[in-house]
Amino acid sequence: MTRPIPSKQLFVRPLLVAICLACVILSVLSCSTNKDRHARRLLEGLPPEFVRHLVSSDSSSFALYARQMGFEALNGMNNHVFRRVHELSIQGKTNDARLLEGYADRIAQAFSTVYQDDSYLSEIAFLRDLPEKRREELWGSRWAYIAAPSDHLLSPEEALEKHTRYARIFASLGDSAWVAMANLHMSDAYERLGDYERQKQYLIAACSEFRKLGENKMACETLGRLGSQYEKWGQPDSMAICYEQALEIAYRGRMGYQAARILDFFGAYYGRLGRLDVKRRLLERAIDVARAYDPGCYEVRFIKETMKFHANLGCWDIVENLVTQVRGLERECEDLELGMAEIHILRTDVYEAQVRMASGDTARADEILRRVNRRLPELKLPASYRGEDDEYAYCRAQGLLSNGRPRDALEEARKKLSRPPTESLPLWSAQLSIVAAKAACALGESDVAQQALAEFDRFAVGEENELRTELSERDALLGMVALARGDTGRAAEAAANGLTKLRETAASIDASVGSYLWLTDADELRQLVHDVVAGDDIAGYGAEFYWRELYLLFGARERGTTGLGAAHARRGRTPTAASPSSETLVHGFQSLGRQALESLSRPDRVHTVYLVRDKEIWRWTATRSGVRKDVLSSSTEEVRRLVTSTRKAMSSYPDDPDAPADEGLRKNLRALARALLPPEILDTNSSPLESPSLLVTTDNFLGTIPFEAFDVGFREEYEPLLEHRDVAYVRHIRRDPTLKSRGRGLILVNGEPSAGFRGGPRRLRTLGGAEAEGETLAAYDSSAILLSGESATKQRLAQSWENAPYIYIAAHTVCDPPYLAMIVLGKPGDDPSPDAAVLDVTDIRAADLRRCGVVVLSGCSSGAPYVAAGGVAPSLGDAFLDAGAGAVVHTFWDVKDKDALRIGTSFVKGWKNAKMDEIHALAEARRAQLRGPKGIRHPSSWASYAITVSRL
C-alpha cells in the first residue's frame, strides 16, 4: 500500500528546486559581475564612460556611443586595448589576453557597423586562426618591433636594417598589416639615405598592401603621404589622384581627422603655388570636417595651421581670436589621445607672444617667450624638433626690432647665433642674421651689420628657395651700410645687383597673391633705390615705374593649359627696362621718367606719384613742364589714421540716399586734400579747359581711398575734386599698345552664390539687380556674349575673354579675409577642384588680356588692395591690369545694387555709344549721381567707383 505524500513535502520539493536554480543564476551573475570587474581592472587607464559602454552596453547602444565618439577617438581606444593584449600575451597571461580580445572584437564590430571599416574584424579573425605557438611568436615579434629604438635614435643604415629584418619576420608569420607597416618605415629610411627610387618603391608597396586590407585608416594615411611625395617628385597630377582617393576613403568611413589632414595637405600645395585664397578655404573646410566627424578637439591641429597661415601674413587680429579659441579647446581636451604634447601648447604660447609683439606689448611677449624657452629644454624633444627654439628666438628678435628696440633685438639674435651650429637649423640662423643686420643698421653699427650679412651668406647656402625675401633684404642692407659710410658707388652697385636678382626671381615664380606679397616684402630694396637717386627728381619718378613693372614678370613659368599662351606672350615681350648696372642705374630711371612725361600729352593733365616710407610720404608731381618731388609735411602715421577713419565714414551708407556728408567727414576730406594734393590741383581755377584730369599713382594704404572725393573747396559747402577734374589711377607706363580685338564683348552675371562655395548661401546675399544690370548692358551691345546662371562659369569665361574688347562682370567679389579677393562664379557639376567656383588673381594672371580695352568689376571692394603687416595684397583690378587689360573700373567698398546698375550702365553707354574715353565716361557717370535735392550727396553712393589705367 502506497503511503500518501504529505502536502507539506509537496511544497518543499519545488522550493528546493527554485532555490537551486536561484543559486545557479546568482552564481552565473556573480561570475559575470566578477568578469566585468576584472575586465574593468584590465582596461584601467581608459575613460570610464567608454569602459562602461564597452563592458556593459548591448551592441546597438555601443554602436551609437562609438558613432558619437568619432573615428579617431574610437581608434585611440582600440589601440589602447590592443596594447594591453600585447602586454598580457608577452607576460603569459593568455586568459586575460583572450578576454580583452573579446572586447576588441566588440570595437571591431562597431568599426564595421558605424564606419564601414572591416580591417579591424580581419585582424581579430587573423589572430584567432593562429595556433597558440604561432600566436605567441607573433605577439613577441610585434612587441619587439614596437620596443626597438626609434628611428631618430638610429643611423639611417641601422633603421633600414631593423625594418628589413622585421618585414621578413612578419611575412613569415603571414602578418600582412605589419609587413605593410615595416615597408612604410623602410621608405622613410631610404629617404634619409637619399635613395629616392627605393623610397618611392617601398612607399607604393606599403600603400598597395594597406589597400588590400580594405578601405582603412592606414590606407588613407599612406595615400596622403604618397601624394605629398608625388608633389616633391614633380608629379602634381599623381598627387591629386592620391589625395582624392584618400579623401574618398576618409569620407566613406566618416574619418573626420583623416579627411581634414588630406585637405590640409591639399591646402599646403596651393599655398606653395601662392594661391592663398584656396589654401585658406581648404583650411576652413579641414576645421569643419574634423569638428563634424570627430567630435572633441581634433580640429585643434587645423586651427593651429590656420593660425600659422594668418600669422605669416601679419593678420594679428585673426590670430588673436584663434589663440583664444585654441586655449579653450586645449583645456577641454587634456585627457584625449590627440598628440597634444606640451610642445603643441608651447606653440600656442608663441603665437600669443607674436600677437603681443604686434600690439606693442613687448613686456608680456617677453614674459611668455622666456617661459617657453625655460620649458623647451626639459621636454627632451627628438632631433626633428631641432629648429623649435630657433623659431622662437627669431619671433622675439623680429618683434623687438618692429617695436623700436634694435639693441634688444640684436642681443637676442647674437645670443642664438653664438650657439654651436649643430643646435640650430641653417634656415633660421640665416633669418636671424638678417634681423641682426637690420638692428645693427638701425643702431648705426655698420661693421656689425656687415659681419651679420657675411654670416647670412654662409647660412643661406642651399636654402635660397626659402629665403627669397631675405636675399632681397641682404642686398638692400649692403647698400644701406655703404650709404652710411658715404660710398654711394657701392650703394648703387648693391641696388643694381638686388634689382637684377629680383627680376630673375620674379620671372621664375607664379603670378599669385603669394608672389605679390613677396615683392612688397622687398620694400627695403625699393627704399634703397630711392635713397641712391634721391637728388634727381625725374630719376625717382622713373624708379617708381620701374618697380611697378616687376609685377608684369610674374607668371613666366607655365601653370596649366589655360595660362600657357599668356605665359609665352609675356615672356616674349620686351620688358620696359633692362636690369640696370650700377653705372646705368640713374640713367635708366631718368629715361623711364622722361618717357612717362612724354605720355602726359595733354597740357591739362597732372600726374602725382606717392611713396610711403617709414615715417615720411614722398610725392612726385609731373606736368608737361617737368617733375617735382616733395616730402609731405604730415607724417605717415598721421595720414594713415586720417585715411582709415575717413574711409570708414565714407563707406557707411546713410539711411537717406540723398543725405549730404556730415561735417566731420567733410573736415577729414578737406584735411586729406591739403595733406596729399599738390598746389596745381588745389587751385581749382588754374585750368581753363572744361575737363582737366588728375592721374594718381598710389602706394600702400593710400590705395584704399578715392582721391576724387577730397574736398578742394575753400567755402562752406563741400566741393569734391570730381566736380573740377576727371580722376583716374595709373598702374604702369607701358609702351606697347592694346592689341586689336577680334572678338565680342563679354558680360558675365552671377547673382546667386554657388552652393559649393565656402560660406555661399549662408553668408552671401542674392544680387537682385545683377540680372537686370546684365540685360541692360546686353541691350546696349546686342553682339555681346552674355554668360549668366549655369553658364557663368570659369570654363565659359576662359573660352572668350582673351579676345573680348571689354569684359563686364556683375557678381559677388569676396574679400574674406580681406587680403584674399576673388569673384564667385557658377560651379560646374563635373569639376570637384577646390577653386572651380571662384576667379582669383592666379586665374586672371594666367590669361592674356592685352586685347581687352576695359574691364568693369561691378562687385563689392573689387579694386581696393588690402594692407596688412605682411605686405600689400593685390586687388582684382591690379590683376586684370597686370594681365594686359587697358583699364579697369572697380570699387573701393561694398556697393548697392541700384548704384551699380545706374553707374555701370551709364558708363557703358557713354564709353561705347557716345565714344567718350573711358576716364571721362566714368567721371560723367559719377557726376550724374553727384548732386541730389539736398546738394552734394554722401560719397558712399558715387565715390566707390573708380578707374585705373595701365598706361599714361
Coordinates of C-alpha atoms in Angstrom, one line a residue, residues 705-916:
I705 CA 40.6 105.8 -50.6
P706 CA 39.2 107.7 -53.6
F707 CA 41.1 111.0 -54.2
E708 CA 38.1 112.3 -56.3
A709 CA 36.1 112.7 -53.1
F710 CA 38.7 115.0 -51.4
D711 CA 37.2 118.5 -50.6
V712 CA 39.2 121.0 -52.6
G713 CA 36.8 123.9 -51.9
F714 CA 37.6 126.9 -49.7
R715 CA 34.0 127.8 -48.9
E716 CA 31.4 126.3 -46.5
E717 CA 29.9 123.8 -49.0
Y718 CA 31.5 120.5 -50.0
E719 CA 33.4 120.7 -53.3
P720 CA 34.6 117.2 -54.3
L721 CA 37.6 117.1 -56.6
L722 CA 35.4 115.2 -59.1
E723 CA 33.4 118.4 -59.8
H724 CA 36.6 120.0 -61.2
R725 CA 38.6 117.2 -62.7
D726 CA 38.4 113.7 -64.2
V727 CA 40.3 111.5 -61.8
A728 CA 42.0 108.2 -62.7
Y729 CA 44.6 105.9 -61.2
V730 CA 47.7 104.8 -63.1
R731 CA 49.5 101.5 -62.6
H732 CA 52.1 101.3 -65.4
I733 CA 53.6 103.4 -68.2
R734 CA 53.5 100.6 -70.8
R735 CA 54.8 101.5 -74.2
D736 CA 53.1 98.5 -76.0
P737 CA 49.5 99.4 -77.1
T738 CA 46.5 97.2 -76.5
L739 CA 46.2 94.6 -79.3
K740 CA 43.3 94.8 -81.7
S741 CA 40.4 92.7 -80.5
R742 CA 38.8 90.1 -82.8
G743 CA 36.1 89.0 -80.5
R744 CA 32.8 90.2 -79.0
G745 CA 32.2 92.0 -75.7
L746 CA 31.7 89.7 -72.7
I747 CA 29.2 90.2 -69.9
L748 CA 29.1 87.8 -67.0
V749 CA 26.3 87.9 -64.4
N750 CA 26.2 85.7 -61.3
G751 CA 23.7 87.0 -58.8
E752 CA 23.2 83.7 -57.0
P753 CA 26.2 82.5 -54.9
S754 CA 27.3 78.9 -55.6
A755 CA 26.3 76.4 -53.0
G756 CA 29.7 74.8 -53.4
F757 CA 31.4 78.0 -52.3
R758 CA 32.5 78.1 -48.6
G759 CA 30.1 80.5 -46.9
G760 CA 28.0 80.7 -50.1
P761 CA 24.2 80.8 -49.4
R762 CA 24.8 81.2 -45.7
R763 CA 26.7 84.5 -45.9
L764 CA 26.3 85.9 -49.4
R765 CA 23.0 87.6 -50.3
T766 CA 21.5 87.2 -53.8
L767 CA 22.4 90.1 -56.0
G768 CA 18.9 91.1 -57.0
G769 CA 19.9 93.7 -59.6
A770 CA 22.7 91.7 -61.3
E771 CA 20.4 90.1 -63.9
A772 CA 18.8 93.5 -64.8
E773 CA 22.3 95.0 -65.0
G774 CA 23.4 92.3 -67.4
E775 CA 20.3 92.6 -69.6
T776 CA 20.5 96.4 -69.7
L777 CA 24.2 96.2 -70.9
A778 CA 23.4 93.5 -73.4
A779 CA 20.7 95.8 -74.8
Y780 CA 23.4 98.5 -75.5
D781 CA 25.5 95.9 -77.3
S782 CA 23.5 93.2 -78.9
S783 CA 26.6 91.4 -80.2
A784 CA 28.0 90.8 -76.7
I785 CA 28.3 87.4 -75.2
L786 CA 26.1 87.2 -72.0
L787 CA 27.0 84.5 -69.5
S788 CA 24.5 84.1 -66.7
G789 CA 23.1 81.4 -64.4
E790 CA 24.6 78.0 -65.2
S791 CA 26.8 79.4 -68.0
A792 CA 28.6 81.9 -65.7
T793 CA 31.5 79.5 -65.0
K794 CA 35.2 79.8 -65.2
Q795 CA 35.4 77.5 -68.2
R796 CA 32.9 79.5 -70.2
L797 CA 34.7 82.8 -69.2
A798 CA 38.1 81.4 -70.3
Q799 CA 36.8 80.5 -73.7
S800 CA 36.0 84.1 -74.7
W801 CA 37.8 86.6 -72.5
E802 CA 41.2 86.7 -74.3
N803 CA 39.6 88.0 -77.5
A804 CA 37.0 90.3 -75.9
P805 CA 37.3 94.1 -76.4
Y806 CA 35.7 94.6 -73.0
I807 CA 34.7 92.4 -70.0
Y808 CA 31.8 93.3 -67.7
I809 CA 31.4 91.2 -64.5
A810 CA 28.4 91.6 -62.2
A811 CA 29.0 89.1 -59.4
H812 CA 30.0 88.8 -55.8
T813 CA 33.5 89.9 -55.1
V814 CA 34.5 88.3 -51.8
C815 CA 37.3 89.7 -49.6
D816 CA 37.1 87.4 -46.6
P817 CA 39.7 87.6 -45.1
P818 CA 40.2 90.9 -47.0
Y819 CA 43.6 90.2 -48.4
L820 CA 42.3 87.3 -50.5
A821 CA 40.0 88.7 -53.1
M822 CA 38.0 86.5 -55.5
I823 CA 34.9 86.6 -57.7
V824 CA 32.3 84.0 -57.1
L825 CA 31.2 82.2 -60.2
G826 CA 28.9 79.3 -61.0
K827 CA 30.3 75.9 -60.2
P828 CA 30.2 73.2 -62.9
G829 CA 28.9 69.9 -61.6
D830 CA 31.7 67.8 -63.1
D831 CA 34.6 69.8 -61.5
P832 CA 35.5 68.8 -57.9
S833 CA 38.6 71.0 -57.6
P834 CA 38.5 73.5 -54.7
D835 CA 38.9 76.5 -56.9
A836 CA 36.2 75.6 -59.5
A837 CA 33.7 78.2 -58.4
V838 CA 36.0 81.2 -57.9
L839 CA 38.1 83.5 -60.1
D840 CA 41.2 84.7 -58.3
V841 CA 44.4 86.5 -59.0
T842 CA 46.1 83.4 -60.3
D843 CA 43.3 82.7 -62.8
I844 CA 43.3 86.3 -64.1
R845 CA 47.1 86.5 -64.5
A846 CA 47.1 83.2 -66.4
A847 CA 45.1 84.9 -69.2
D848 CA 46.5 87.2 -72.0
L849 CA 44.1 90.2 -71.8
R850 CA 46.1 92.6 -74.0
R851 CA 43.2 92.8 -76.5
C852 CA 40.8 93.9 -73.7
G853 CA 40.4 97.7 -73.6
V854 CA 38.2 97.9 -70.4
V855 CA 37.2 95.5 -67.6
V856 CA 34.3 96.5 -65.4
L857 CA 34.2 94.8 -62.0
S858 CA 30.7 95.7 -60.7
G859 CA 31.2 94.0 -57.3
C860 CA 32.0 94.9 -53.8
S861 CA 35.5 96.1 -52.9
S862 CA 36.9 94.9 -56.3
G863 CA 39.6 97.5 -56.5
A864 CA 40.9 98.2 -53.0
P865 CA 44.2 96.5 -52.0
Y866 CA 44.4 95.1 -48.5
V867 CA 47.2 96.5 -46.4
A868 CA 48.5 94.2 -43.6
A869 CA 51.6 93.8 -41.6
G870 CA 52.8 91.1 -44.0
G871 CA 52.6 93.3 -47.1
V872 CA 50.1 94.7 -49.5
A873 CA 47.9 92.2 -51.3
P874 CA 46.8 93.0 -54.9
S875 CA 43.3 93.9 -55.8
L876 CA 41.4 92.1 -58.5
G877 CA 41.7 95.2 -60.6
D878 CA 45.5 95.1 -60.3
A879 CA 45.5 91.5 -61.6
F880 CA 43.4 92.4 -64.7
L881 CA 45.8 95.3 -65.5
D882 CA 48.9 93.2 -65.0
A883 CA 47.3 90.6 -67.3
G884 CA 47.2 93.2 -70.0
A885 CA 43.8 95.0 -69.8
G886 CA 43.9 98.6 -70.8
A887 CA 41.7 99.9 -67.9
V888 CA 39.7 98.6 -65.0
V889 CA 36.6 100.1 -63.5
H890 CA 36.4 98.9 -59.9
T891 CA 35.0 99.7 -56.4
F892 CA 36.6 100.8 -53.1
W893 CA 33.9 99.3 -50.9
D894 CA 30.6 97.5 -50.9
V895 CA 28.1 98.9 -53.3
K896 CA 24.3 98.8 -53.5
D897 CA 22.6 97.1 -56.5
K898 CA 20.8 100.3 -57.6
D899 CA 24.1 102.3 -57.6
A900 CA 25.8 99.5 -59.6
L901 CA 23.1 99.5 -62.2
R902 CA 23.0 103.3 -62.6
I903 CA 26.7 103.9 -62.7
G904 CA 27.7 100.8 -64.6
T905 CA 25.2 101.2 -67.4
S906 CA 25.8 104.9 -67.6
F907 CA 29.5 104.3 -68.0
V908 CA 29.0 101.7 -70.8
K909 CA 26.5 104.0 -72.5
G910 CA 29.0 106.9 -72.5
W911 CA 32.0 104.8 -73.4
K912 CA 30.6 102.6 -76.0
N913 CA 27.7 104.6 -77.5
A914 CA 28.9 108.2 -77.0
K915 CA 32.5 107.2 -77.8
M916 CA 33.9 109.0 -74.7

